[in-house]
Amino acid sequence: MGSRLPSPFLVMREQNMLTEPVFTLDFTRGPNLLDGPGEITFGKINPDRYKGDITYVPVIDHDLWRIQMDSIGVAEAKFCSRGCQTTVDTSTAFIKGPRSDIRYINDQIGATYNILTGRYDILCSNVDNMPTISITLGGRTFQLKGEDYIVYNNVPLGLPFCSSGFMNLPGQDIRDNIDGKI
Protein backbone atom coordinates (compact mmCIF):
# COMPACT_ATOMS: atom_id res chain seq x y z
CA MET A 1 0.00 0.00 0.00
CA GLY A 2 1.49 3.35 -1.05
CA SER A 3 1.85 6.24 1.34
CA ARG A 4 0.27 9.62 0.79
CA LEU A 5 2.57 12.60 0.89
CA PRO A 6 1.32 15.65 2.76
CA SER A 7 0.73 18.79 0.74
CA PRO A 8 3.41 21.51 0.83
CA PHE A 9 0.97 23.68 2.82
CA LEU A 10 0.54 21.01 5.51
CA VAL A 11 4.33 20.52 5.71
CA MET A 12 4.83 24.29 6.14
CA ARG A 13 2.13 24.34 8.83
CA GLU A 14 3.64 21.39 10.72
CA GLN A 15 7.10 23.01 10.61
CA ASN A 16 5.69 26.32 11.97
CA MET A 17 6.75 28.17 8.83
CA LEU A 18 3.45 30.09 8.58
CA THR A 19 2.34 33.18 10.47
CA GLU A 20 -1.26 31.98 10.16
CA PRO A 21 -2.50 28.54 9.00
CA VAL A 22 -3.94 29.96 5.77
CA PHE A 23 -3.10 30.27 2.11
CA THR A 24 -4.79 32.38 -0.52
CA LEU A 25 -5.14 32.17 -4.27
CA ASP A 26 -5.98 35.13 -6.47
CA PHE A 27 -6.95 34.44 -10.06
CA THR A 28 -7.09 37.87 -11.64
CA ARG A 29 -8.88 37.45 -14.94
CA GLY A 30 -9.95 39.33 -17.96
CA PRO A 31 -11.09 38.44 -21.46
CA ASN A 32 -7.99 36.27 -21.92
CA LEU A 33 -7.36 33.25 -19.71
CA LEU A 34 -3.69 34.23 -19.42
CA ASP A 35 -4.45 37.71 -18.05
CA GLY A 36 -2.93 38.27 -14.67
CA PRO A 37 -0.84 38.26 -12.71
CA GLY A 38 -2.39 36.01 -10.12
CA GLU A 39 -0.91 35.33 -6.72
CA ILE A 40 -0.53 32.56 -4.16
CA THR A 41 0.32 33.57 -0.60
CA PHE A 42 1.20 31.24 2.27
CA GLY A 43 0.73 32.13 5.94
CA LYS A 44 -1.14 35.40 5.51
CA ILE A 45 -3.87 37.14 3.57
CA ASN A 46 -2.80 40.03 1.34
CA PRO A 47 -5.38 42.81 1.96
CA ASP A 48 -4.51 44.40 -1.40
CA ARG A 49 -5.93 41.37 -3.26
CA TYR A 50 -9.56 41.34 -2.09
CA LYS A 51 -12.55 43.54 -1.25
CA GLY A 52 -15.10 42.93 1.49
CA ASP A 53 -15.23 40.29 4.18
CA ILE A 54 -13.53 36.92 4.07
CA THR A 55 -15.64 33.82 4.61
CA TYR A 56 -13.92 30.88 6.25
CA VAL A 57 -15.25 27.42 5.43
CA PRO A 58 -13.79 24.40 7.22
CA VAL A 59 -12.14 21.74 5.08
CA ILE A 60 -13.89 18.37 5.54
CA ASP A 61 -11.38 16.28 3.58
CA HIS A 62 -7.83 17.65 3.38
CA ASP A 63 -6.80 15.20 0.65
CA LEU A 64 -9.42 16.58 -1.76
CA TRP A 65 -9.96 20.07 -0.27
CA ARG A 66 -13.62 19.14 0.18
CA ILE A 67 -15.89 21.65 1.93
CA GLN A 68 -19.59 21.92 2.76
CA MET A 69 -21.71 23.95 0.31
CA ASP A 70 -25.04 25.19 1.64
CA SER A 71 -26.75 25.67 -1.74
CA ILE A 72 -26.49 26.88 -5.32
CA GLY A 73 -29.36 28.53 -7.15
CA VAL A 74 -30.42 30.18 -10.38
CA ALA A 75 -33.80 31.78 -11.06
CA GLU A 76 -36.30 30.03 -8.77
CA ALA A 77 -34.42 26.73 -8.57
CA LYS A 78 -32.06 25.77 -5.75
CA PHE A 79 -29.75 22.80 -5.79
CA CYS A 80 -28.21 21.04 -2.82
CA SER A 81 -30.60 23.09 -0.64
CA ARG A 82 -30.04 20.65 2.23
CA GLY A 83 -26.30 21.06 1.79
CA CYS A 84 -23.80 19.00 -0.16
CA GLN A 85 -20.08 18.63 -0.37
CA THR A 86 -17.96 20.37 -2.95
CA THR A 87 -14.29 20.19 -3.85
CA VAL A 88 -12.24 23.34 -4.24
CA ASP A 89 -10.19 22.64 -7.35
CA THR A 90 -7.90 25.39 -8.61
CA SER A 91 -6.80 23.28 -11.58
CA THR A 92 -10.02 23.90 -13.48
CA ALA A 93 -11.77 27.02 -14.71
CA PHE A 94 -15.17 25.34 -14.34
CA ILE A 95 -17.73 24.56 -11.67
CA LYS A 96 -18.71 20.96 -12.23
CA GLY A 97 -21.75 19.13 -10.93
CA PRO A 98 -24.39 16.50 -11.62
CA ARG A 99 -25.53 16.42 -15.26
CA SER A 100 -29.20 17.27 -14.59
CA ASP A 101 -28.35 20.27 -12.39
CA ILE A 102 -25.74 21.57 -14.84
CA ARG A 103 -28.16 21.18 -17.75
CA TYR A 104 -30.82 23.17 -15.85
CA ILE A 105 -28.39 25.97 -14.93
CA ASN A 106 -27.14 26.23 -18.51
CA ASP A 107 -30.71 26.26 -19.86
CA GLN A 108 -31.48 29.17 -17.52
CA ILE A 109 -28.50 31.20 -18.73
CA GLY A 110 -29.17 30.46 -22.42
CA ALA A 111 -26.17 28.21 -23.06
CA THR A 112 -26.34 25.29 -25.49
CA TYR A 113 -24.44 22.04 -25.21
CA ASN A 114 -21.61 21.54 -27.72
CA ILE A 115 -21.18 17.81 -28.26
CA LEU A 116 -17.72 18.33 -29.81
CA THR A 117 -16.20 20.11 -26.80
CA GLY A 118 -18.40 18.88 -23.97
CA ARG A 119 -18.96 22.51 -22.96
CA TYR A 120 -22.00 24.73 -22.98
CA ASP A 121 -21.51 27.65 -25.39
CA ILE A 122 -23.15 31.06 -25.26
CA LEU A 123 -22.88 34.28 -27.25
CA CYS A 124 -20.44 36.68 -25.61
CA SER A 125 -22.86 39.53 -26.33
CA ASN A 126 -25.41 37.97 -23.93
CA VAL A 127 -23.16 38.07 -20.85
CA ASP A 128 -24.60 41.31 -19.43
CA ASN A 129 -28.16 39.92 -19.61
CA MET A 130 -27.51 36.62 -17.84
CA PRO A 131 -29.18 35.83 -14.52
CA THR A 132 -27.43 35.97 -11.19
CA ILE A 133 -26.33 32.62 -9.78
CA SER A 134 -26.16 32.30 -6.00
CA ILE A 135 -23.66 30.04 -4.26
CA THR A 136 -23.87 29.78 -0.47
CA LEU A 137 -20.79 28.69 1.48
CA GLY A 138 -20.31 28.99 5.23
CA GLY A 139 -23.70 30.68 5.57
CA ARG A 140 -22.73 33.49 3.17
CA THR A 141 -24.29 33.84 -0.25
CA PHE A 142 -22.09 34.90 -3.14
CA GLN A 143 -23.89 36.44 -6.12
CA LEU A 144 -22.26 35.62 -9.46
CA LYS A 145 -23.05 37.84 -12.44
CA GLY A 146 -22.69 36.59 -16.00
CA GLU A 147 -19.17 38.01 -16.29
CA ASP A 148 -18.19 35.94 -13.23
CA TYR A 149 -19.23 32.54 -14.61
CA ILE A 150 -18.41 32.85 -18.30
CA VAL A 151 -15.14 31.64 -19.82
CA TYR A 152 -13.93 33.77 -22.73
CA ASN A 153 -12.25 31.74 -25.47
CA ASN A 154 -10.12 33.24 -28.21
CA VAL A 155 -9.52 31.40 -31.44
CA PRO A 156 -6.81 32.40 -33.92
CA LEU A 157 -8.23 34.45 -36.81
CA GLY A 158 -11.74 34.02 -35.50
CA LEU A 159 -14.31 35.74 -33.37
CA PRO A 160 -14.07 35.17 -29.65
CA PHE A 161 -16.69 32.84 -28.25
CA CYS A 162 -17.86 32.20 -24.73
CA SER A 163 -18.54 29.09 -22.71
CA SER A 164 -20.50 28.62 -19.54
CA GLY A 165 -18.39 28.07 -16.45
CA PHE A 166 -20.73 25.22 -15.46
CA MET A 167 -19.85 21.75 -16.77
CA ASN A 168 -21.06 18.20 -16.30
CA LEU A 169 -19.12 16.17 -13.77
CA PRO A 170 -18.10 13.16 -15.87
CA GLY A 171 -19.03 9.69 -14.68
CA GLN A 172 -20.74 10.78 -11.49
CA ASP A 173 -24.40 10.52 -10.65
CA ILE A 174 -23.90 11.37 -6.98
CA ARG A 175 -24.58 14.84 -5.66
CA ASP A 176 -20.98 16.01 -5.88
CA ASN A 177 -19.74 19.36 -7.09
CA ILE A 178 -16.33 20.76 -7.92
CA ASP A 179 -15.84 24.50 -7.57
CA GLY A 180 -13.19 25.82 -9.90
CA LYS A 181 -11.68 29.23 -10.20
CA ILE A 182 -14.22 31.02 -12.36
PDB file of C-alpha atoms in Angstrom, residues 26-169:
ATOM      1  CA  ASP A  26      -5.984  35.133  -6.473  1.00  0.00           C
ATOM      2  CA  PHE A  27      -6.955  34.443 -10.058  1.00  0.00           C
ATOM      3  CA  THR A  28      -7.091  37.872 -11.637  1.00  0.00           C
ATOM      4  CA  ARG A  29      -8.878  37.450 -14.936  1.00  0.00           C
ATOM      5  CA  GLY A  30      -9.954  39.328 -17.956  1.00  0.00           C
ATOM      6  CA  PRO A  31     -11.094  38.443 -21.456  1.00  0.00           C
ATOM      7  CA  ASN A  32      -7.991  36.266 -21.922  1.00  0.00           C
ATOM      8  CA  LEU A  33      -7.359  33.248 -19.709  1.00  0.00           C
ATOM      9  CA  LEU A  34      -3.693  34.228 -19.422  1.00  0.00           C
ATOM     10  CA  ASP A  35      -4.449  37.712 -18.054  1.00  0.00           C
ATOM     11  CA  GLY A  36      -2.926  38.268 -14.670  1.00  0.00           C
ATOM     12  CA  PRO A  37      -0.841  38.264 -12.711  1.00  0.00           C
ATOM     13  CA  GLY A  38      -2.390  36.014 -10.123  1.00  0.00           C
ATOM     14  CA  GLU A  39      -0.908  35.333  -6.724  1.00  0.00           C
ATOM     15  CA  ILE A  40      -0.531  32.564  -4.156  1.00  0.00           C
ATOM     16  CA  THR A  41       0.321  33.569  -0.602  1.00  0.00           C
ATOM     17  CA  PHE A  42       1.202  31.235   2.270  1.00  0.00           C
ATOM     18  CA  GLY A  43       0.726  32.135   5.939  1.00  0.00           C
ATOM     19  CA  LYS A  44      -1.141  35.399   5.512  1.00  0.00           C
ATOM     20  CA  ILE A  45      -3.867  37.145   3.572  1.00  0.00           C
ATOM     21  CA  ASN A  46      -2.803  40.031   1.344  1.00  0.00           C
ATOM     22  CA  PRO A  47      -5.380  42.808   1.956  1.00  0.00           C
ATOM     23  CA  ASP A  48      -4.513  44.396  -1.397  1.00  0.00           C
ATOM     24  CA  ARG A  49      -5.929  41.365  -3.263  1.00  0.00           C
ATOM     25  CA  TYR A  50      -9.562  41.338  -2.086  1.00  0.00           C
ATOM     26  CA  LYS A  51     -12.551  43.537  -1.250  1.00  0.00           C
ATOM     27  CA  GLY A  52     -15.099  42.930   1.485  1.00  0.00           C
ATOM     28  CA  ASP A  53     -15.232  40.293   4.175  1.00  0.00           C
ATOM     29  CA  ILE A  54     -13.529  36.920   4.072  1.00  0.00           C
ATOM     30  CA  THR A  55     -15.638  33.824   4.609  1.00  0.00           C
ATOM     31  CA  TYR A  56     -13.918  30.883   6.249  1.00  0.00           C
ATOM     32  CA  VAL A  57     -15.255  27.424   5.428  1.00  0.00           C
ATOM     33  CA  PRO A  58     -13.790  24.399   7.219  1.00  0.00           C
ATOM     34  CA  VAL A  59     -12.138  21.738   5.083  1.00  0.00           C
ATOM     35  CA  ILE A  60     -13.890  18.369   5.537  1.00  0.00           C
ATOM     36  CA  ASP A  61     -11.380  16.276   3.580  1.00  0.00           C
ATOM     37  CA  HIS A  62      -7.829  17.646   3.382  1.00  0.00           C
ATOM     38  CA  ASP A  63      -6.795  15.197   0.647  1.00  0.00           C
ATOM     39  CA  LEU A  64      -9.421  16.584  -1.755  1.00  0.00           C
ATOM     40  CA  TRP A  65      -9.962  20.066  -0.272  1.00  0.00           C
ATOM     41  CA  ARG A  66     -13.618  19.137   0.182  1.00  0.00           C
ATOM     42  CA  ILE A  67     -15.891  21.653   1.929  1.00  0.00           C
ATOM     43  CA  GLN A  68     -19.587  21.918   2.755  1.00  0.00           C
ATOM     44  CA  MET A  69     -21.710  23.945   0.313  1.00  0.00           C
ATOM     45  CA  ASP A  70     -25.039  25.191   1.645  1.00  0.00           C
ATOM     46  CA  SER A  71     -26.746  25.668  -1.736  1.00  0.00           C
ATOM     47  CA  ILE A  72     -26.488  26.879  -5.318  1.00  0.00           C
ATOM     48  CA  GLY A  73     -29.358  28.528  -7.155  1.00  0.00           C
ATOM     49  CA  VAL A  74     -30.418  30.179 -10.377  1.00  0.00           C
ATOM     50  CA  ALA A  75     -33.796  31.776 -11.061  1.00  0.00           C
ATOM     51  CA  GLU A  76     -36.301  30.030  -8.765  1.00  0.00           C
ATOM     52  CA  ALA A  77     -34.417  26.731  -8.573  1.00  0.00           C
ATOM     53  CA  LYS A  78     -32.061  25.767  -5.753  1.00  0.00           C
ATOM     54  CA  PHE A  79     -29.754  22.799  -5.793  1.00  0.00           C
ATOM     55  CA  CYS A  80     -28.213  21.038  -2.822  1.00  0.00           C
ATOM     56  CA  SER A  81     -30.600  23.087  -0.643  1.00  0.00           C
ATOM     57  CA  ARG A  82     -30.042  20.653   2.227  1.00  0.00           C
ATOM     58  CA  GLY A  83     -26.304  21.055   1.792  1.00  0.00           C
ATOM     59  CA  CYS A  84     -23.802  19.004  -0.160  1.00  0.00           C
ATOM     60  CA  GLN A  85     -20.076  18.633  -0.366  1.00  0.00           C
ATOM     61  CA  THR A  86     -17.956  20.372  -2.953  1.00  0.00           C
ATOM     62  CA  THR A  87     -14.290  20.187  -3.849  1.00  0.00           C
ATOM     63  CA  VAL A  88     -12.238  23.343  -4.242  1.00  0.00           C
ATOM     64  CA  ASP A  89     -10.187  22.645  -7.353  1.00  0.00           C
ATOM     65  CA  THR A  90      -7.904  25.388  -8.615  1.00  0.00           C
ATOM     66  CA  SER A  91      -6.796  23.278 -11.578  1.00  0.00           C
ATOM     67  CA  THR A  92     -10.024  23.903 -13.478  1.00  0.00           C
ATOM     68  CA  ALA A  93     -11.772  27.022 -14.707  1.00  0.00           C
ATOM     69  CA  PHE A  94     -15.171  25.342 -14.338  1.00  0.00           C
ATOM     70  CA  ILE A  95     -17.729  24.563 -11.667  1.00  0.00           C
ATOM     71  CA  LYS A  96     -18.710  20.955 -12.230  1.00  0.00           C
ATOM     72  CA  GLY A  97     -21.753  19.133 -10.932  1.00  0.00           C
ATOM     73  CA  PRO A  98     -24.389  16.495 -11.621  1.00  0.00           C
ATOM     74  CA  ARG A  99     -25.527  16.419 -15.255  1.00  0.00           C
ATOM     75  CA  SER A 100     -29.197  17.268 -14.593  1.00  0.00           C
ATOM     76  CA  ASP A 101     -28.353  20.271 -12.391  1.00  0.00           C
ATOM     77  CA  ILE A 102     -25.742  21.574 -14.836  1.00  0.00           C
ATOM     78  CA  ARG A 103     -28.156  21.184 -17.746  1.00  0.00           C
ATOM     79  CA  TYR A 104     -30.820  23.173 -15.853  1.00  0.00           C
ATOM     80  CA  ILE A 105     -28.393  25.967 -14.927  1.00  0.00           C
ATOM     81  CA  ASN A 106     -27.141  26.227 -18.513  1.00  0.00           C
ATOM     82  CA  ASP A 107     -30.711  26.258 -19.860  1.00  0.00           C
ATOM     83  CA  GLN A 108     -31.477  29.173 -17.521  1.00  0.00           C
ATOM     84  CA  ILE A 109     -28.501  31.202 -18.734  1.00  0.00           C
ATOM     85  CA  GLY A 110     -29.170  30.459 -22.417  1.00  0.00           C
ATOM     86  CA  ALA A 111     -26.167  28.210 -23.063  1.00  0.00           C
ATOM     87  CA  THR A 112     -26.338  25.293 -25.491  1.00  0.00           C
ATOM     88  CA  TYR A 113     -24.437  22.038 -25.214  1.00  0.00           C
ATOM     89  CA  ASN A 114     -21.613  21.544 -27.720  1.00  0.00           C
ATOM     90  CA  ILE A 115     -21.181  17.812 -28.262  1.00  0.00           C
ATOM     91  CA  LEU A 116     -17.720  18.329 -29.806  1.00  0.00           C
ATOM     92  CA  THR A 117     -16.203  20.111 -26.802  1.00  0.00           C
ATOM     93  CA  GLY A 118     -18.404  18.878 -23.966  1.00  0.00           C
ATOM     94  CA  ARG A 119     -18.957  22.508 -22.963  1.00  0.00           C
ATOM     95  CA  TYR A 120     -21.998  24.730 -22.983  1.00  0.00           C
ATOM     96  CA  ASP A 121     -21.513  27.650 -25.386  1.00  0.00           C
ATOM     97  CA  ILE A 122     -23.151  31.059 -25.262  1.00  0.00           C
ATOM     98  CA  LEU A 123     -22.881  34.283 -27.249  1.00  0.00           C
ATOM     99  CA  CYS A 124     -20.436  36.676 -25.608  1.00  0.00           C
ATOM    100  CA  SER A 125     -22.861  39.532 -26.335  1.00  0.00           C
ATOM    101  CA  ASN A 126     -25.408  37.972 -23.926  1.00  0.00           C
ATOM    102  CA  VAL A 127     -23.162  38.072 -20.850  1.00  0.00           C
ATOM    103  CA  ASP A 128     -24.604  41.312 -19.432  1.00  0.00           C
ATOM    104  CA  ASN A 129     -28.158  39.917 -19.612  1.00  0.00           C
ATOM    105  CA  MET A 130     -27.506  36.625 -17.843  1.00  0.00           C
ATOM    106  CA  PRO A 131     -29.182  35.825 -14.523  1.00  0.00           C
ATOM    107  CA  THR A 132     -27.428  35.973 -11.188  1.00  0.00           C
ATOM    108  CA  ILE A 133     -26.329  32.624  -9.776  1.00  0.00           C
ATOM    109  CA  SER A 134     -26.160  32.304  -6.000  1.00  0.00           C
ATOM    110  CA  ILE A 135     -23.660  30.042  -4.261  1.00  0.00           C
ATOM    111  CA  THR A 136     -23.871  29.785  -0.468  1.00  0.00           C
ATOM    112  CA  LEU A 137     -20.790  28.691   1.476  1.00  0.00           C
ATOM    113  CA  GLY A 138     -20.308  28.992   5.227  1.00  0.00           C
ATOM    114  CA  GLY A 139     -23.697  30.680   5.567  1.00  0.00           C
ATOM    115  CA  ARG A 140     -22.725  33.487   3.170  1.00  0.00           C
ATOM    116  CA  THR A 141     -24.291  33.844  -0.255  1.00  0.00           C
ATOM    117  CA  PHE A 142     -22.092  34.897  -3.144  1.00  0.00           C
ATOM    118  CA  GLN A 143     -23.893  36.435  -6.124  1.00  0.00           C
ATOM    119  CA  LEU A 144     -22.258  35.620  -9.461  1.00  0.00           C
ATOM    120  CA  LYS A 145     -23.051  37.843 -12.441  1.00  0.00           C
ATOM    121  CA  GLY A 146     -22.690  36.594 -16.002  1.00  0.00           C
ATOM    122  CA  GLU A 147     -19.174  38.009 -16.289  1.00  0.00           C
ATOM    123  CA  ASP A 148     -18.191  35.936 -13.233  1.00  0.00           C
ATOM    124  CA  TYR A 149     -19.225  32.537 -14.611  1.00  0.00           C
ATOM    125  CA  ILE A 150     -18.407  32.848 -18.302  1.00  0.00           C
ATOM    126  CA  VAL A 151     -15.136  31.638 -19.819  1.00  0.00           C
ATOM    127  CA  TYR A 152     -13.927  33.769 -22.730  1.00  0.00           C
ATOM    128  CA  ASN A 153     -12.254  31.736 -25.473  1.00  0.00           C
ATOM    129  CA  ASN A 154     -10.120  33.243 -28.211  1.00  0.00           C
ATOM    130  CA  VAL A 155      -9.516  31.401 -31.439  1.00  0.00           C
ATOM    131  CA  PRO A 156      -6.812  32.404 -33.921  1.00  0.00           C
ATOM    132  CA  LEU A 157      -8.227  34.455 -36.814  1.00  0.00           C
ATOM    133  CA  GLY A 158     -11.745  34.016 -35.500  1.00  0.00           C
ATOM    134  CA  LEU A 159     -14.313  35.739 -33.369  1.00  0.00           C
ATOM    135  CA  PRO A 160     -14.072  35.174 -29.649  1.00  0.00           C
ATOM    136  CA  PHE A 161     -16.689  32.844 -28.248  1.00  0.00           C
ATOM    137  CA  CYS A 162     -17.861  32.202 -24.727  1.00  0.00           C
ATOM    138  CA  SER A 163     -18.538  29.088 -22.711  1.00  0.00           C
ATOM    139  CA  SER A 164     -20.496  28.621 -19.543  1.00  0.00           C
ATOM    140  CA  GLY A 165     -18.388  28.072 -16.448  1.00  0.00           C
ATOM    141  CA  PHE A 166     -20.731  25.216 -15.463  1.00  0.00           C
ATOM    142  CA  MET A 167     -19.847  21.753 -16.772  1.00  0.00           C
ATOM    143  CA  ASN A 168     -21.059  18.197 -16.298  1.00  0.00           C
ATOM    144  CA  LEU A 169     -19.121  16.169 -13.770  1.00  0.00           C
TER     145      LEU A 169
END
